[in-house]
PDB file of C-alpha atoms in Angstrom:
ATOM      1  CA  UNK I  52     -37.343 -36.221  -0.613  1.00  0.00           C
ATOM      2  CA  UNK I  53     -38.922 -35.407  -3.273  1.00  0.00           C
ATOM      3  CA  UNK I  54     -40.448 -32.656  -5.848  1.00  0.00           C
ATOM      4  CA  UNK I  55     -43.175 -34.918  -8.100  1.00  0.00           C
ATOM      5  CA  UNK I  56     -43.841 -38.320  -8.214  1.00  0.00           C
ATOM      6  CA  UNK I  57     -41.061 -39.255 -10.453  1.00  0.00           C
ATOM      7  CA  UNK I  58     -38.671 -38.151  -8.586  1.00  0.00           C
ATOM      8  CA  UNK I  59     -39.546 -41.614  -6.427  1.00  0.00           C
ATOM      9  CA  UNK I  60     -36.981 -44.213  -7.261  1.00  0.00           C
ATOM     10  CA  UNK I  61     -38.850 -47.727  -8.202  1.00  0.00           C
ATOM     11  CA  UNK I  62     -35.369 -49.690  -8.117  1.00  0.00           C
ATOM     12  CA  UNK I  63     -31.679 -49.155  -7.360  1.00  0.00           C
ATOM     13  CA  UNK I  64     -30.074 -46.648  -9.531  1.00  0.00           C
ATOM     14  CA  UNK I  65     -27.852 -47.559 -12.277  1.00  0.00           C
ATOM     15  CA  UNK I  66     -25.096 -45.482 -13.390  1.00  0.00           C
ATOM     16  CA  UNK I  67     -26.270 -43.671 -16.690  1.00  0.00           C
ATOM     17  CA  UNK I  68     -24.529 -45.091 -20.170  1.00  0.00           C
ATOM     18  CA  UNK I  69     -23.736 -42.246 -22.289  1.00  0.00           C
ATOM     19  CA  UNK I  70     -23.408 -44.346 -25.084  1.00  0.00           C
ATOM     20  CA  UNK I  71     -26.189 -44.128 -26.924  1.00  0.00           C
ATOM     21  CA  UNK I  72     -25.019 -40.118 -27.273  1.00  0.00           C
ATOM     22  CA  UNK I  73     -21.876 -40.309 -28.403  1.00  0.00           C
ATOM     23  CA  UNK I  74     -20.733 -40.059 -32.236  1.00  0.00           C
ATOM     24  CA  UNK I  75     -20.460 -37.050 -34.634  1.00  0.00           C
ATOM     25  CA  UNK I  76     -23.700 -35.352 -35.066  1.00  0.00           C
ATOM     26  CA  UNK I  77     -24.866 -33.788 -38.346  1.00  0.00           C
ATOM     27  CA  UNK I  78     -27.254 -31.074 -39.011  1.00  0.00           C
ATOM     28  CA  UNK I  79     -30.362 -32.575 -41.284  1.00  0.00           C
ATOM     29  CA  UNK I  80     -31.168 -28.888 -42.210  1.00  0.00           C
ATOM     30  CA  UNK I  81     -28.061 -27.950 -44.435  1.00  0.00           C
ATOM     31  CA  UNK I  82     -29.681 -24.254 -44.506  1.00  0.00           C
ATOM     32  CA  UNK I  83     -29.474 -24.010 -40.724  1.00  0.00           C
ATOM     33  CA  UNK I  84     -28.110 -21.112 -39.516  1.00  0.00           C
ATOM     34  CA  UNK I  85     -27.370 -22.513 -36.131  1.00  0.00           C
ATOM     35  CA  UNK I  86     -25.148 -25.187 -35.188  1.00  0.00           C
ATOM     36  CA  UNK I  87     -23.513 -27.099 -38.242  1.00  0.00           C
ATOM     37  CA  UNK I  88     -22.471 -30.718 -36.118  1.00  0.00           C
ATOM     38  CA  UNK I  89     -21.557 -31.680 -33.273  1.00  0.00           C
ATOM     39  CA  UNK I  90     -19.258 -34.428 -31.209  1.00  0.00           C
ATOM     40  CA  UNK I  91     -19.961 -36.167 -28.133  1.00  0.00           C
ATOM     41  CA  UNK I  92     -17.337 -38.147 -26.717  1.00  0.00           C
ATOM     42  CA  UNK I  93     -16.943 -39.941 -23.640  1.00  0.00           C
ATOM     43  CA  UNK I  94     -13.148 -39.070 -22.071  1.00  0.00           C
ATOM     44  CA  UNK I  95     -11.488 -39.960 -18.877  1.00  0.00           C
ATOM     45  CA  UNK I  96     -15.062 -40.271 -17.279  1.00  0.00           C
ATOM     46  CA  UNK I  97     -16.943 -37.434 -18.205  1.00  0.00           C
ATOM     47  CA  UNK I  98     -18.784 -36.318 -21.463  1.00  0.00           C
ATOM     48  CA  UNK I  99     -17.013 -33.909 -23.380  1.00  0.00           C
ATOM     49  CA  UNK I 100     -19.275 -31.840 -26.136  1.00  0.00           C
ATOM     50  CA  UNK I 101     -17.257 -29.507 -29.026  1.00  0.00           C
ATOM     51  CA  UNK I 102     -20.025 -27.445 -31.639  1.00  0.00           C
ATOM     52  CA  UNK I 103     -19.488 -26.276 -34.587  1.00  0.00           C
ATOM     53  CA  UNK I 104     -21.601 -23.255 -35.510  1.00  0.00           C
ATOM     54  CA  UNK I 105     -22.428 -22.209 -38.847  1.00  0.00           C
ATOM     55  CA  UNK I 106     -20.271 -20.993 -41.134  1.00  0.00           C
ATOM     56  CA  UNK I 107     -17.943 -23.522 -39.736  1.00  0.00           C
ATOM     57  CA  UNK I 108     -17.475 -21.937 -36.262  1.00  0.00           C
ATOM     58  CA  UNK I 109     -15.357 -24.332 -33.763  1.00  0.00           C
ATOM     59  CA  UNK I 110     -17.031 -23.443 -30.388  1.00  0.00           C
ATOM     60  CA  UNK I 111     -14.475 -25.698 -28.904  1.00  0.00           C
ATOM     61  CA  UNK I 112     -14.669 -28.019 -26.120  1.00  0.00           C
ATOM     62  CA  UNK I 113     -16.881 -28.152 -22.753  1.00  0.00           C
ATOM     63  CA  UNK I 114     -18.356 -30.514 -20.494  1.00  0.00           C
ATOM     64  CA  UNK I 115     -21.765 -32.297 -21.126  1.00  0.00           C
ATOM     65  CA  UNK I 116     -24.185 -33.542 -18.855  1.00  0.00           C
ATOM     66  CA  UNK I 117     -26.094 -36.893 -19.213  1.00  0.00           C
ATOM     67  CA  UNK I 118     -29.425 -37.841 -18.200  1.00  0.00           C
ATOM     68  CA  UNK I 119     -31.652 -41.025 -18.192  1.00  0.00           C
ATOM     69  CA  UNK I 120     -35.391 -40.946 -18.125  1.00  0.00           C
ATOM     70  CA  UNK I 121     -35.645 -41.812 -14.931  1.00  0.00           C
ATOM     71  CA  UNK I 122     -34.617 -42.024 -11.469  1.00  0.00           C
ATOM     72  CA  UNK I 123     -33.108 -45.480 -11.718  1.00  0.00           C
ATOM     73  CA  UNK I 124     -30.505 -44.677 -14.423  1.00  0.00           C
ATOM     74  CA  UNK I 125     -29.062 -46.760 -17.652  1.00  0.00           C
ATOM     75  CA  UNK I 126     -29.044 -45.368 -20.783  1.00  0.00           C
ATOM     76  CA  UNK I 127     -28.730 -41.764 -21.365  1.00  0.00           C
ATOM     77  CA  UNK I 128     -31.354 -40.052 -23.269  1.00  0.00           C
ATOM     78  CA  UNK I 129     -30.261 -36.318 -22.771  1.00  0.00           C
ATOM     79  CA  UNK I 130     -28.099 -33.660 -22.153  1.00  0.00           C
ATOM     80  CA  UNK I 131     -27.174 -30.400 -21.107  1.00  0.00           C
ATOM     81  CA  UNK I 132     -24.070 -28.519 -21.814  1.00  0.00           C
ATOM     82  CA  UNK I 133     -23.222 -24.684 -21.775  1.00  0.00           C
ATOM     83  CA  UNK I 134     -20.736 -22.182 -23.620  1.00  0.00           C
ATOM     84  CA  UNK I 135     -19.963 -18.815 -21.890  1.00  0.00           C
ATOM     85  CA  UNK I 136     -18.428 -16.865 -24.844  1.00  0.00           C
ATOM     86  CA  UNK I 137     -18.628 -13.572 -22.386  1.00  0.00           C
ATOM     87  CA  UNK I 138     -20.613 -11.554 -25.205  1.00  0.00           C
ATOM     88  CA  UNK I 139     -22.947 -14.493 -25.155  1.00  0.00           C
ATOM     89  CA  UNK I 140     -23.923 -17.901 -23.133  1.00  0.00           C
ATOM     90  CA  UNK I 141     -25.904 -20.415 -24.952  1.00  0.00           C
ATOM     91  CA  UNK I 142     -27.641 -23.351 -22.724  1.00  0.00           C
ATOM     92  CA  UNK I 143     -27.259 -26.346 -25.282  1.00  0.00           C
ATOM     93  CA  UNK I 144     -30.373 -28.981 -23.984  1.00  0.00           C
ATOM     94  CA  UNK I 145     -30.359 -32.138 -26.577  1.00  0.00           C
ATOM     95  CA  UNK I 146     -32.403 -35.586 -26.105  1.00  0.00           C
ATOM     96  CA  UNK I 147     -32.861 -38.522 -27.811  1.00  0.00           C
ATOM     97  CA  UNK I 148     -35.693 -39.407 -30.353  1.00  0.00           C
ATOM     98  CA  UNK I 149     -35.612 -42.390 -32.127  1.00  0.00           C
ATOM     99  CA  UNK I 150     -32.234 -41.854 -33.175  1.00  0.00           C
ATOM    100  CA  UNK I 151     -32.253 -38.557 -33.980  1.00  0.00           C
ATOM    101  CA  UNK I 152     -30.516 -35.771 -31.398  1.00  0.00           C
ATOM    102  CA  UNK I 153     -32.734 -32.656 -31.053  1.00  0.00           C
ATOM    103  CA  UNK I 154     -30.494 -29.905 -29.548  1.00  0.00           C
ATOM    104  CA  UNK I 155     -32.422 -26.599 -28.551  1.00  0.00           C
ATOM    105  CA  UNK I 156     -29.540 -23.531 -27.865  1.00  0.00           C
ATOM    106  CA  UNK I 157     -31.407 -21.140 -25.456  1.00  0.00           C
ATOM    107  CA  UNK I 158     -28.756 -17.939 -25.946  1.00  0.00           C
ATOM    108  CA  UNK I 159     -28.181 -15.023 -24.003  1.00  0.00           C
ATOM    109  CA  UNK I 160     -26.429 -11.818 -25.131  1.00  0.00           C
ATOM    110  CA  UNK I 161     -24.100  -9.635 -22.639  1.00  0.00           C
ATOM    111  CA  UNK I 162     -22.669  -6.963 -24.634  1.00  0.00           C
ATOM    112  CA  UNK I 163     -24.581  -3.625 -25.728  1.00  0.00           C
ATOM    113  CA  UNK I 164     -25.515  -5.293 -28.935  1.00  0.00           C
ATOM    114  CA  UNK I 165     -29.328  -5.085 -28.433  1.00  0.00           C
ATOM    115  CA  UNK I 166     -29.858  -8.649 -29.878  1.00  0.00           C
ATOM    116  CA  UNK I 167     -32.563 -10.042 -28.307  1.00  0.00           C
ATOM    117  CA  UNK I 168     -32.539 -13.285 -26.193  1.00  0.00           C
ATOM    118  CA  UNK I 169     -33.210 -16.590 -28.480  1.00  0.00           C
ATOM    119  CA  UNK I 170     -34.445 -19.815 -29.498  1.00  0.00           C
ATOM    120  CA  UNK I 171     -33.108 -22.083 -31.743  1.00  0.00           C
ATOM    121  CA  UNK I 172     -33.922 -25.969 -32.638  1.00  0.00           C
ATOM    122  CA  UNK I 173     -32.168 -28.423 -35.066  1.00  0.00           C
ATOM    123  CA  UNK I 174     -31.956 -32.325 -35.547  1.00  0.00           C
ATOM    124  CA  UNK I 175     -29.114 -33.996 -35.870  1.00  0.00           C
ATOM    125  CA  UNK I 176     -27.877 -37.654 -37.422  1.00  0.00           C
ATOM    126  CA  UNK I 177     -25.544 -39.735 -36.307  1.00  0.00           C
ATOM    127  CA  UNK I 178     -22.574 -39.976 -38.896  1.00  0.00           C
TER     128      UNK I 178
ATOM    129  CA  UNK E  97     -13.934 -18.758 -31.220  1.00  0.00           C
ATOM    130  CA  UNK E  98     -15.728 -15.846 -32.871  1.00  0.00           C
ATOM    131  CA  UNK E  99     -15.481 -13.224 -35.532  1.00  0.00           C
ATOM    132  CA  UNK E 100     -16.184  -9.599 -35.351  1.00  0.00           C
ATOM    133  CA  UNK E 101     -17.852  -8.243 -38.187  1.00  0.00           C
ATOM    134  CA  UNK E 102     -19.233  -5.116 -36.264  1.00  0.00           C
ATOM    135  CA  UNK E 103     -21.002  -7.748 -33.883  1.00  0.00           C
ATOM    136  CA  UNK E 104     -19.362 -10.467 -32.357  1.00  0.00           C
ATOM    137  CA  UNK E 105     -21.234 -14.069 -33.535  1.00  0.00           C
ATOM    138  CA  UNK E 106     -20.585 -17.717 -32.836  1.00  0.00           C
ATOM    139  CA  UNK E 107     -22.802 -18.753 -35.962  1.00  0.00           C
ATOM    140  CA  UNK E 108     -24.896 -17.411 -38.434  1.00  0.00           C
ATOM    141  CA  UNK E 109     -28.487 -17.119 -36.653  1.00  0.00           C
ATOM    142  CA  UNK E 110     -26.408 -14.287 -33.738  1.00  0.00           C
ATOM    143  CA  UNK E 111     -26.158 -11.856 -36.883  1.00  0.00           C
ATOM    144  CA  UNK E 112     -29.461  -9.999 -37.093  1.00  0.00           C
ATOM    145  CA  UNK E 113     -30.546 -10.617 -40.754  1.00  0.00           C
ATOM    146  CA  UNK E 114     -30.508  -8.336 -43.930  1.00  0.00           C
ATOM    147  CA  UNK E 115     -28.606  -5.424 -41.768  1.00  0.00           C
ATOM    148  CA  UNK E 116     -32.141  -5.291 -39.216  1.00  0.00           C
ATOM    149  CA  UNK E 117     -31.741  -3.243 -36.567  1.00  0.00           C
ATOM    150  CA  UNK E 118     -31.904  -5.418 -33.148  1.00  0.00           C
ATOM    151  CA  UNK E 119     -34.700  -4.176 -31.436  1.00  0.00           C
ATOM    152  CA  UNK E 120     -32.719  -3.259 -27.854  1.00  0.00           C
ATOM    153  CA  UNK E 121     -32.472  -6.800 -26.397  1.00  0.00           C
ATOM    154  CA  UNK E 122     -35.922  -6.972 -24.335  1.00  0.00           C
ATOM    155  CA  UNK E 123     -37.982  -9.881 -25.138  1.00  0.00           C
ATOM    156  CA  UNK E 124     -41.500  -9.779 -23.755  1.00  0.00           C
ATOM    157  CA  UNK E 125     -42.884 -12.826 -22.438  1.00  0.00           C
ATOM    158  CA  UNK E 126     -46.297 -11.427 -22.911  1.00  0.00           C
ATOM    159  CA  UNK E 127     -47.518 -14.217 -25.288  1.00  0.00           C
ATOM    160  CA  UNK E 128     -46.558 -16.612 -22.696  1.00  0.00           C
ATOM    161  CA  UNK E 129     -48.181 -15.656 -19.799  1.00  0.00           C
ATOM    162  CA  UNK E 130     -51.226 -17.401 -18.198  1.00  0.00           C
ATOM    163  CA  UNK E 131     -51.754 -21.017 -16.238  1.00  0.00           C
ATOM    164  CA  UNK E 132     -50.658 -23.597 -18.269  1.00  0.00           C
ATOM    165  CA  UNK E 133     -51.747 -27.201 -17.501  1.00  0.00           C
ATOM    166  CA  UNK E 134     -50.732 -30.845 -18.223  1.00  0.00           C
ATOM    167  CA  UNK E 135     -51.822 -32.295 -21.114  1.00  0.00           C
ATOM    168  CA  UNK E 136     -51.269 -35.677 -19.152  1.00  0.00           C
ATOM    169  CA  UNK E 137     -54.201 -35.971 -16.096  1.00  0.00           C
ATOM    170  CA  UNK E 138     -51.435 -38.783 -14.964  1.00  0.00           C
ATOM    171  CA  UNK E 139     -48.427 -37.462 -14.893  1.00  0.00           C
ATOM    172  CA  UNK E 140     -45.694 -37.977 -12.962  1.00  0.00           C
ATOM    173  CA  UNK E 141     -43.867 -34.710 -13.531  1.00  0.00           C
ATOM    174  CA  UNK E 142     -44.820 -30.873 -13.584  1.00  0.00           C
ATOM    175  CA  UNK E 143     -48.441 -30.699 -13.542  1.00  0.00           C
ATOM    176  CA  UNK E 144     -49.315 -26.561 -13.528  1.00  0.00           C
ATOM    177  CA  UNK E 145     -47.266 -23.972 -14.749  1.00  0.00           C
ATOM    178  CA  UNK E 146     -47.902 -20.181 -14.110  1.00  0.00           C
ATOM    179  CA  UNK E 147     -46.264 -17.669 -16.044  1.00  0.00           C
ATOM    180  CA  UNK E 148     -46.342 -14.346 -15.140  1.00  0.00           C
ATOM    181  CA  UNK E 149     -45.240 -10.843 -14.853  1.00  0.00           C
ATOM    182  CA  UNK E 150     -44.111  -9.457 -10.865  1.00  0.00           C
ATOM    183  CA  UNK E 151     -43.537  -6.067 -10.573  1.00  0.00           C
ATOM    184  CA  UNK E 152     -41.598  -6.084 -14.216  1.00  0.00           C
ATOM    185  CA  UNK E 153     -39.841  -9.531 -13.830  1.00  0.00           C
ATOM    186  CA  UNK E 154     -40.677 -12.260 -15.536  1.00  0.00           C
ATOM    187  CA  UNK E 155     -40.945 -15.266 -12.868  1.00  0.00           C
ATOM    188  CA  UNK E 156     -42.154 -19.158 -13.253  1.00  0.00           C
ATOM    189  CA  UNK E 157     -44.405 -20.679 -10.903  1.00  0.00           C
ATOM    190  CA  UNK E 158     -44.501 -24.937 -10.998  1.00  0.00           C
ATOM    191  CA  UNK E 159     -46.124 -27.510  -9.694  1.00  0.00           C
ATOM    192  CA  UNK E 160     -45.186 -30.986  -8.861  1.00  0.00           C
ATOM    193  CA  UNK E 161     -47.351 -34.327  -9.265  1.00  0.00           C
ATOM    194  CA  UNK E 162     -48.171 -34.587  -5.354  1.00  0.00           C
ATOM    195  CA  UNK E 163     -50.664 -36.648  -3.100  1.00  0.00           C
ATOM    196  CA  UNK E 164     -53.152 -35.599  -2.063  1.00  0.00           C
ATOM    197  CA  UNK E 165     -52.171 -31.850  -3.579  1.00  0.00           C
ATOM    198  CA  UNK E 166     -49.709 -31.078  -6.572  1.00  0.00           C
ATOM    199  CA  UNK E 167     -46.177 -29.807  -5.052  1.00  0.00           C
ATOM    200  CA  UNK E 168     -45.718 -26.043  -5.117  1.00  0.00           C
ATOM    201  CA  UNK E 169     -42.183 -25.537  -6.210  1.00  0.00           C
ATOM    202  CA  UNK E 170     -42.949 -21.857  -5.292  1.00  0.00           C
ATOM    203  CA  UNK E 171     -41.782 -18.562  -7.874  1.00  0.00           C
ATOM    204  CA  UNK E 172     -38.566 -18.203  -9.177  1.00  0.00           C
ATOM    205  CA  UNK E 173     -37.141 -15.841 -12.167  1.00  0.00           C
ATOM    206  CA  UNK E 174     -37.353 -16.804 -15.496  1.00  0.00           C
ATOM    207  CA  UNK E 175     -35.616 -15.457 -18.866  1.00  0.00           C
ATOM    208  CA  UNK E 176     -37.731 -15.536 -21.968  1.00  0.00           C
ATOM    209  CA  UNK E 177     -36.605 -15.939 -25.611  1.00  0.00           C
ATOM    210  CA  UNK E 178     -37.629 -14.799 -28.847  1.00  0.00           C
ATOM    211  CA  UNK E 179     -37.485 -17.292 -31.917  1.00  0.00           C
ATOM    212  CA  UNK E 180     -34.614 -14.663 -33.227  1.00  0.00           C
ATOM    213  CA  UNK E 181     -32.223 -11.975 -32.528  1.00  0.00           C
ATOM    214  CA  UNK E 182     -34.425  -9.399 -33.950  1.00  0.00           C
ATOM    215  CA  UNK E 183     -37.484 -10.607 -32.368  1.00  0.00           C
ATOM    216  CA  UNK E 184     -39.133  -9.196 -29.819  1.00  0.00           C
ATOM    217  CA  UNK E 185     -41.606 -11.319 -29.136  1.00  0.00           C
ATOM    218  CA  UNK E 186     -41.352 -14.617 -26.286  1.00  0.00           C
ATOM    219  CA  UNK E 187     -41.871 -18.038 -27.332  1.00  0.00           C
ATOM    220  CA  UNK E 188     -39.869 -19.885 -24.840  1.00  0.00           C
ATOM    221  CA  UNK E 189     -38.498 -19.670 -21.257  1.00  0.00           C
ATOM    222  CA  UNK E 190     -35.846 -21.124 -18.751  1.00  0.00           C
ATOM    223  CA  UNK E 191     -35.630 -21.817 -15.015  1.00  0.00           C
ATOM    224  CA  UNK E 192     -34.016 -23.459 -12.205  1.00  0.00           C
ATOM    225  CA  UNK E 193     -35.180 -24.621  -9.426  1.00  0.00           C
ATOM    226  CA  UNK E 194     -32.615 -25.870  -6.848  1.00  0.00           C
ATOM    227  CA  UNK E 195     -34.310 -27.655  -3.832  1.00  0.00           C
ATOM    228  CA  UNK E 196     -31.042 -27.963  -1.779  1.00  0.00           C
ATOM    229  CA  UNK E 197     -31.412 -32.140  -2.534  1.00  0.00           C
ATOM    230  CA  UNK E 198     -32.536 -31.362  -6.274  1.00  0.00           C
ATOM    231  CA  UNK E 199     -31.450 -29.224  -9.167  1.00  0.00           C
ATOM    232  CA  UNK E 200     -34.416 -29.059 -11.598  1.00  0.00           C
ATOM    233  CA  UNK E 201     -33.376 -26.738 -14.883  1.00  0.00           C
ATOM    234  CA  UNK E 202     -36.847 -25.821 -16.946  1.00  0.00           C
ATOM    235  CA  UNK E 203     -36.683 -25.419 -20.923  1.00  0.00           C
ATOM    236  CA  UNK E 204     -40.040 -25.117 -22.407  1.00  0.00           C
ATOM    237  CA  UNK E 205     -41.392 -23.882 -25.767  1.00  0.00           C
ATOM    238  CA  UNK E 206     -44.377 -22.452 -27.118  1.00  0.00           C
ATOM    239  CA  UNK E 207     -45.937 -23.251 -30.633  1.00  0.00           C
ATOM    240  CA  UNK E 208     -49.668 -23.917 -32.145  1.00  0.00           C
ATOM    241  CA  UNK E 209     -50.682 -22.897 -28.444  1.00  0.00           C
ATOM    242  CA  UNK E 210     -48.705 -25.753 -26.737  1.00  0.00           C
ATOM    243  CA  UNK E 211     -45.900 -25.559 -24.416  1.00  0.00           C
ATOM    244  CA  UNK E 212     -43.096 -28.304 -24.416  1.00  0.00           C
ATOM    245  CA  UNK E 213     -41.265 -28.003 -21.240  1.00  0.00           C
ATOM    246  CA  UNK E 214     -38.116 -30.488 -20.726  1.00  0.00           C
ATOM    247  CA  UNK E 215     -37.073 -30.848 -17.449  1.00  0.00           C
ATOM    248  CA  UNK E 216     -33.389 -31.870 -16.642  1.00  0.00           C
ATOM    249  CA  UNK E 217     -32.906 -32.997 -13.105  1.00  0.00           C
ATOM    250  CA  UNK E 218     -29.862 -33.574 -11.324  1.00  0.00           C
ATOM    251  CA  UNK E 219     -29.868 -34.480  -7.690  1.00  0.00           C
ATOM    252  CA  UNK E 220     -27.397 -33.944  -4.664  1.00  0.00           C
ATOM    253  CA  UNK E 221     -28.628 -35.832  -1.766  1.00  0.00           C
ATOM    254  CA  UNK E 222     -26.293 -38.472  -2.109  1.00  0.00           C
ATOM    255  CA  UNK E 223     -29.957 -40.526  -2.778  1.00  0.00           C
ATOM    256  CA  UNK E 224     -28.018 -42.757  -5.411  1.00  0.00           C
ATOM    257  CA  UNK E 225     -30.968 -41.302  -7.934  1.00  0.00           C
ATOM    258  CA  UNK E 226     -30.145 -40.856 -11.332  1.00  0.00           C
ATOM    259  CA  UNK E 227     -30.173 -37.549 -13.125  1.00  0.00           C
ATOM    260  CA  UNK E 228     -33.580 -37.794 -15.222  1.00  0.00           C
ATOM    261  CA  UNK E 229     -35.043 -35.717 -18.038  1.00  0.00           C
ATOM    262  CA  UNK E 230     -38.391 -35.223 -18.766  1.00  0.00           C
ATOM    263  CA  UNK E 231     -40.530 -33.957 -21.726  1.00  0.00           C
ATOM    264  CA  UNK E 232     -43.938 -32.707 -20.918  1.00  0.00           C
ATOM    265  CA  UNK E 233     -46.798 -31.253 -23.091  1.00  0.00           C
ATOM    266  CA  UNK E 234     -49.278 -28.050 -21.474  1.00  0.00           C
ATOM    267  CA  UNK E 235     -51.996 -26.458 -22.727  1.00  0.00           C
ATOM    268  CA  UNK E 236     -53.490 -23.378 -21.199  1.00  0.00           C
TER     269      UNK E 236
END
């Protein structure tokens, strides 16, 4: 089945390599307001993310998703994560480019704050 | 995890800046709205997006890459952002689609009057497909 043409595989599937995401992950804008760095680390099987928000907020720990670019696996060239902070969820969506990790937090509030629902994108070097 | 300095933040950008008042926590997706096409005639992916308003809900409409037709993925709700906590103004938008074989989250982002949408799917069929992203480019 499918939903678009890419969703076709061409070849058997490979499992995806996470590799090419893993490391410590620092902020190129040092004015950023957002997320300060970030680790990806591969443990017992799955891909574990941990933020830290700016001023030197530890998020902690939770689970991060791989992607490839297509339907036939290897390397990864994305992710997707989330924190649920119960005032607030943020969707953390990263990929790949050349090197450089561009991580987009789509965040949510749930309290009675009145903030507004945001968008926020920063790129990242590997340490 | 967070501090509580009258509102609770996980990083700088949560505070609303210079002591701004938020603005009540509705963003409307008004700039956002329309048909948005691929910038890619060949594309594999999400071909049409429409973005629109139903009965005071913001929903997302896509479109596969399909023979002979595009693939309507049919209307689902959508949440739009603002570029800041006291903004009140959309600029970007998520969905999900799940297909029952197929997951399909939506991110997309508007700017110079483009919108980026990445696509993160995840499949459950049991297919042996790999979970693929995808970055596409629409203009309206």
């Amino acid at each position: 089945m499918s939903s678009r043409l890419s969703d076709r595989p061409r070849d058997r599937a490979e499992p995806i390599d996470p590799a090419p995401l893993l490391g410590e992950w620092t902020n190129y804008d040092v004015a950023s307001r957002n997320i300060a760095s970030l680790t990806v680390e591969q443990r017992g099987g799955e891909v574990i993310l941990r933020v830290c928000g700016v001023p030197n907020v530890d998020w902690g720990e939770t689970t991060a998703f791989p992607f490839a670019l297509t339907v036939a696996g290897g390397e990864a060239v994305a992710f997707k994560a989330a924190y649920d902070f119960g005032f607030l969820r943020v969707a953390i969506l990263a990929y790949l480019n050349k090197r450089l990790l561009v991580v987009d937090a789509y965040s949510t509030f749930h309290d009675d704050s009145g903030r507004s629902s945001y968008f926020v994108r920063d790129h990242f070097y590997l340490r | 995890m967070t501090y509580n300095f009258g509102m609770r933040y996980v990083r700088a950008e949560d505070r609303p800046p210079n002591g701004d008042t938020p603005p009540g926590g509705h963003v409307d997706p008004a700039p956002m709205l329309g048909v948005w096409f691929a910038t890619d005639k060949q594309s594999a992916g999400v071909v049409k997006l429409e973005l629109a308003e139903r009965d005071g809900a913001f929903v997302v409409r896509a479109f596969g890459s399909g023979t002979p037709d595009p693939l309507d993925w049919g209307e689902v709700p959508a949440v739009a952002y603002a570029k800041s906590v006291v903004s009140g103004e959309g600029m970007a938008v998520s969905a999900a689609y799940d297909f029952g074989f197929l997951e399909s989250l939506l991110a997309a982002y508007t700017k110079g009057g483009i919108l980026v949408l990445d696509t993160f799917n995840t499949f459950k069929d049991g297919s042996g497909r790999s979970a693929y992203f995808s970055r596409e480019f629409f203009h309206r």
